Amino acid sequence: MKPNENVMNHLSDELLSERLDGLLDVAAQERVDAHLAECADCAARYAGLRQVQATLRALRQVEDIPDFRLNAQGRPRRLRLRPESSRPSRGYVFARMASVAVLVGGVLLLFVAIITGAGSLTLTSHESAANYSNAAPASQSYPGCTTMHCPAVGTPLPGNNDGAVKTPTMVPTPVGGQSNTTFAPLKPPAPFPSPLAEFGLGMLLALGGLIAFLGFGRRERST
Amino acid sequence: MTPTQPPASPNDESALQAVIARARSGDVEAFNVLVERFQRAAFVVALRMLGDRDLAEDVTQDAVLSAFRHIKQFRGGSFRVWLLRIVTNQCLDYWRAQQRRPSVSLDVLLAPATEETGGEAARNDAALIDPAWDPTMLAERHELQAFIERALLALPEDQRLAVVLCDVEGLSYDEIAEVTRTNVGTVKSRLARGRARLRDLLLRHPELLPRAYRHDSRGDQPRVPRKPE
């Protein structure tokens, strides 16, 4: 390696670091030393590394090393300088995450309960009414009422083109000699679990998760 | 004062292995012999990694307790390396749990050089190439040590760990690779980058170096080191 090349191509910090630790082979060390003798920039960088290493070695000297031996029961002899809770354990982190999961699950359940509850209301108050509105007189009752009038006994209700009667049981009962028919109460299949139960469970989970989350957060802040 | 150095002789090594064997069988007194021997190294590493003495004491105590509970998992080799691995894992666990790192703002470290003594820094760079310059003399200076202590905390964790294990605790590259569960090439890279970063920070604070070591008295032109491309 020519002198000019030595100066032009600066040494990498990794090479200088290895030179500092004496890990280069003889040939490589000679080349590095020759470069350092000619290149002031690399020499300054190398000298800086020497200063850093020398100072770091001085940091090894620490006074008053505590006694970390254990007692006969295998427990520390010395008292903690910081409360245990200041160092969150893995169990603590897991509990915090679990509380978040419960909170999120409860909120999702609330949403589901609200959506299913609204859908149930829509079905009973609007869709059923639409199905029967063409045939039923103004005085008829809709699902949930005790009687219902229909102009054709045992035939599909108008407006229900697929021929299927939505009521689970249809019991024709003549009323006052008229052609109207009284049906048994229409009971739409109740969703399970009911929206009310879902709502209650969701509220319970959300509140529990929120309290647990806030409780853990308060414990963390207190430390 | 407790013994601080690892075994140096074969007899010492065989005695140490006997103590380890007793400790593995649950002998607390035998384990305490190991603690006495290596607690200084464990505490110094924790202290230089965390930068807080109280915290380092608790972390070291936890590491010792964890070592006692899991000593049956020790598969031989260097007990010091095994213990230091537990210490560093405890430090990492602490940082992860706290979701923060004991870092020092680089702005704080660089501020004096950019505002007040920036011009002097360049002259001091040249001072560092003085052949008669002895870094060990400067290393004893309290201000310089305090600065390097703070600068250590500004390093990324992996670089800080490599620097502490190598330059503070004196572990070999192979031992550092074992502690950090990496390869020697990674250790070299982290060590070089960590040292270079500390050096660059130090060169911006010429006030930490006494005037006797400043090169401007010789009338040389200041030189600013450049990083290789």
mmCIF file of N, CA and C in Angstrom, chain B residues 5-22 33-34 37-38 74-82 175 178:
data_model
loop_
_atom_site.group_PDB
_atom_site.id
_atom_site.type_symbol
_atom_site.label_atom_id
_atom_site.label_comp_id
_atom_site.label_asym_id
_atom_site.label_seq_id
_atom_site.Cartn_x
_atom_site.Cartn_y
_atom_site.Cartn_z
ATOM 1 N N GLN B 5 -12.334 -11.567 40.866
ATOM 2 C CA GLN B 5 -11.833 -12.064 39.596
ATOM 3 C C GLN B 5 -12.256 -13.503 39.368
ATOM 4 N N PRO B 6 -12.478 -13.886 38.140
ATOM 5 C CA PRO B 6 -12.766 -15.278 37.844
ATOM 6 C C PRO B 6 -11.545 -16.137 38.114
ATOM 7 N N PRO B 7 -11.704 -17.442 38.194
ATOM 8 C CA PRO B 7 -10.589 -18.321 38.513
ATOM 9 C C PRO B 7 -9.463 -18.198 37.497
ATOM 10 N N ALA B 8 -8.251 -18.205 37.994
ATOM 11 C CA ALA B 8 -7.109 -18.024 37.117
ATOM 12 C C ALA B 8 -6.281 -19.294 36.980
ATOM 13 N N SER B 9 -6.389 -20.200 37.896
ATOM 14 C CA SER B 9 -5.570 -21.401 37.842
ATOM 15 C C SER B 9 -6.458 -22.624 37.702
ATOM 16 N N PRO B 10 -5.871 -23.727 37.191
ATOM 17 C CA PRO B 10 -6.680 -24.953 37.063
ATOM 18 C C PRO B 10 -7.246 -25.412 38.398
ATOM 19 N N ASN B 11 -6.445 -25.315 39.462
ATOM 20 C CA ASN B 11 -6.938 -25.732 40.768
ATOM 21 C C ASN B 11 -8.121 -24.884 41.200
ATOM 22 N N ASP B 12 -7.964 -23.594 40.948
ATOM 23 C CA ASP B 12 -9.048 -22.682 41.280
ATOM 24 C C ASP B 12 -10.297 -23.035 40.471
ATOM 25 N N GLU B 13 -10.082 -23.373 39.208
ATOM 26 C CA GLU B 13 -11.207 -23.722 38.344
ATOM 27 C C GLU B 13 -11.898 -24.989 38.831
ATOM 28 N N SER B 14 -11.104 -25.979 39.226
ATOM 29 C CA SER B 14 -11.713 -27.227 39.706
ATOM 30 C C SER B 14 -12.465 -26.988 41.015
ATOM 31 N N ALA B 15 -11.906 -26.133 41.866
ATOM 32 C CA ALA B 15 -12.614 -25.806 43.114
ATOM 33 C C ALA B 15 -13.909 -25.078 42.813
ATOM 34 N N LEU B 16 -13.859 -24.215 41.825
ATOM 35 C CA LEU B 16 -15.071 -23.491 41.449
ATOM 36 C C LEU B 16 -16.138 -24.446 40.921
ATOM 37 N N GLN B 17 -15.713 -25.410 40.119
ATOM 38 C CA GLN B 17 -16.678 -26.374 39.594
ATOM 39 C C GLN B 17 -17.309 -27.191 40.716
ATOM 40 N N ALA B 18 -16.504 -27.478 41.738
ATOM 41 C CA ALA B 18 -17.051 -28.208 42.879
ATOM 42 C C ALA B 18 -18.098 -27.372 43.613
ATOM 43 N N VAL B 19 -17.812 -26.100 43.737
ATOM 44 C CA VAL B 19 -18.773 -25.201 44.386
ATOM 45 C C VAL B 19 -20.049 -25.112 43.555
ATOM 46 N N ILE B 20 -19.887 -25.010 42.262
ATOM 47 C CA ILE B 20 -21.060 -24.941 41.384
ATOM 48 C C ILE B 20 -21.901 -26.210 41.513
ATOM 49 N N ALA B 21 -21.218 -27.353 41.592
ATOM 50 C CA ALA B 21 -21.950 -28.618 41.731
ATOM 51 C C ALA B 21 -22.750 -28.637 43.034
ATOM 52 N N ARG B 22 -22.147 -28.134 44.098
ATOM 53 C CA ARG B 22 -22.894 -28.074 45.364
ATOM 54 C C ARG B 22 -24.067 -27.111 45.271
ATOM 55 N N VAL B 33 -21.032 -18.510 47.873
ATOM 56 C CA VAL B 33 -19.615 -18.397 47.488
ATOM 57 C C VAL B 33 -19.510 -17.865 46.054
ATOM 58 N N LEU B 34 -20.367 -18.369 45.207
ATOM 59 C CA LEU B 34 -20.377 -17.875 43.824
ATOM 60 C C LEU B 34 -20.802 -16.412 43.780
ATOM 61 N N ARG B 37 -18.118 -14.098 44.690
ATOM 62 C CA ARG B 37 -17.073 -14.035 43.674
ATOM 63 C C ARG B 37 -17.472 -13.148 42.491
ATOM 64 N N PHE B 38 -18.723 -13.191 42.108
ATOM 65 C CA PHE B 38 -19.110 -12.532 40.866
ATOM 66 C C PHE B 38 -20.086 -11.372 41.053
ATOM 67 N N PHE B 74 -27.879 -24.290 34.490
ATOM 68 C CA PHE B 74 -26.506 -23.958 34.116
ATOM 69 C C PHE B 74 -25.827 -25.216 33.573
ATOM 70 N N ARG B 75 -25.397 -25.131 32.322
ATOM 71 C CA ARG B 75 -24.869 -26.314 31.641
ATOM 72 C C ARG B 75 -23.352 -26.321 31.578
ATOM 73 N N GLY B 76 -22.716 -25.649 32.477
ATOM 74 C CA GLY B 76 -21.260 -25.603 32.436
ATOM 75 C C GLY B 76 -20.763 -24.363 31.711
ATOM 76 N N GLY B 77 -19.451 -24.291 31.542
ATOM 77 C CA GLY B 77 -18.864 -23.098 30.944
ATOM 78 C C GLY B 77 -18.560 -22.077 32.025
ATOM 79 N N SER B 78 -18.572 -20.816 31.614
ATOM 80 C CA SER B 78 -18.240 -19.748 32.552
ATOM 81 C C SER B 78 -19.469 -19.339 33.356
ATOM 82 N N PHE B 79 -19.339 -19.464 34.673
ATOM 83 C CA PHE B 79 -20.458 -19.050 35.519
ATOM 84 C C PHE B 79 -20.634 -17.537 35.456
ATOM 85 N N ARG B 80 -19.544 -16.820 35.322
ATOM 86 C CA ARG B 80 -19.646 -15.360 35.234
ATOM 87 C C ARG B 80 -20.456 -14.951 33.998
ATOM 88 N N VAL B 81 -20.147 -15.585 32.865
ATOM 89 C CA VAL B 81 -20.884 -15.267 31.639
ATOM 90 C C VAL B 81 -22.360 -15.596 31.817
ATOM 91 N N TRP B 82 -22.634 -16.735 32.444
ATOM 92 C CA TRP B 82 -24.033 -17.141 32.658
ATOM 93 C C TRP B 82 -24.752 -16.135 33.556
ATOM 94 N N GLU B 175 -16.961 -14.141 24.715
ATOM 95 C CA GLU B 175 -17.811 -14.115 25.910
ATOM 96 C C GLU B 175 -18.983 -13.147 25.734
ATOM 97 N N GLU B 178 -21.545 -14.731 23.745
ATOM 98 C CA GLU B 178 -22.308 -15.715 24.523
ATOM 99 C C GLU B 178 -23.328 -15.027 25.428
#
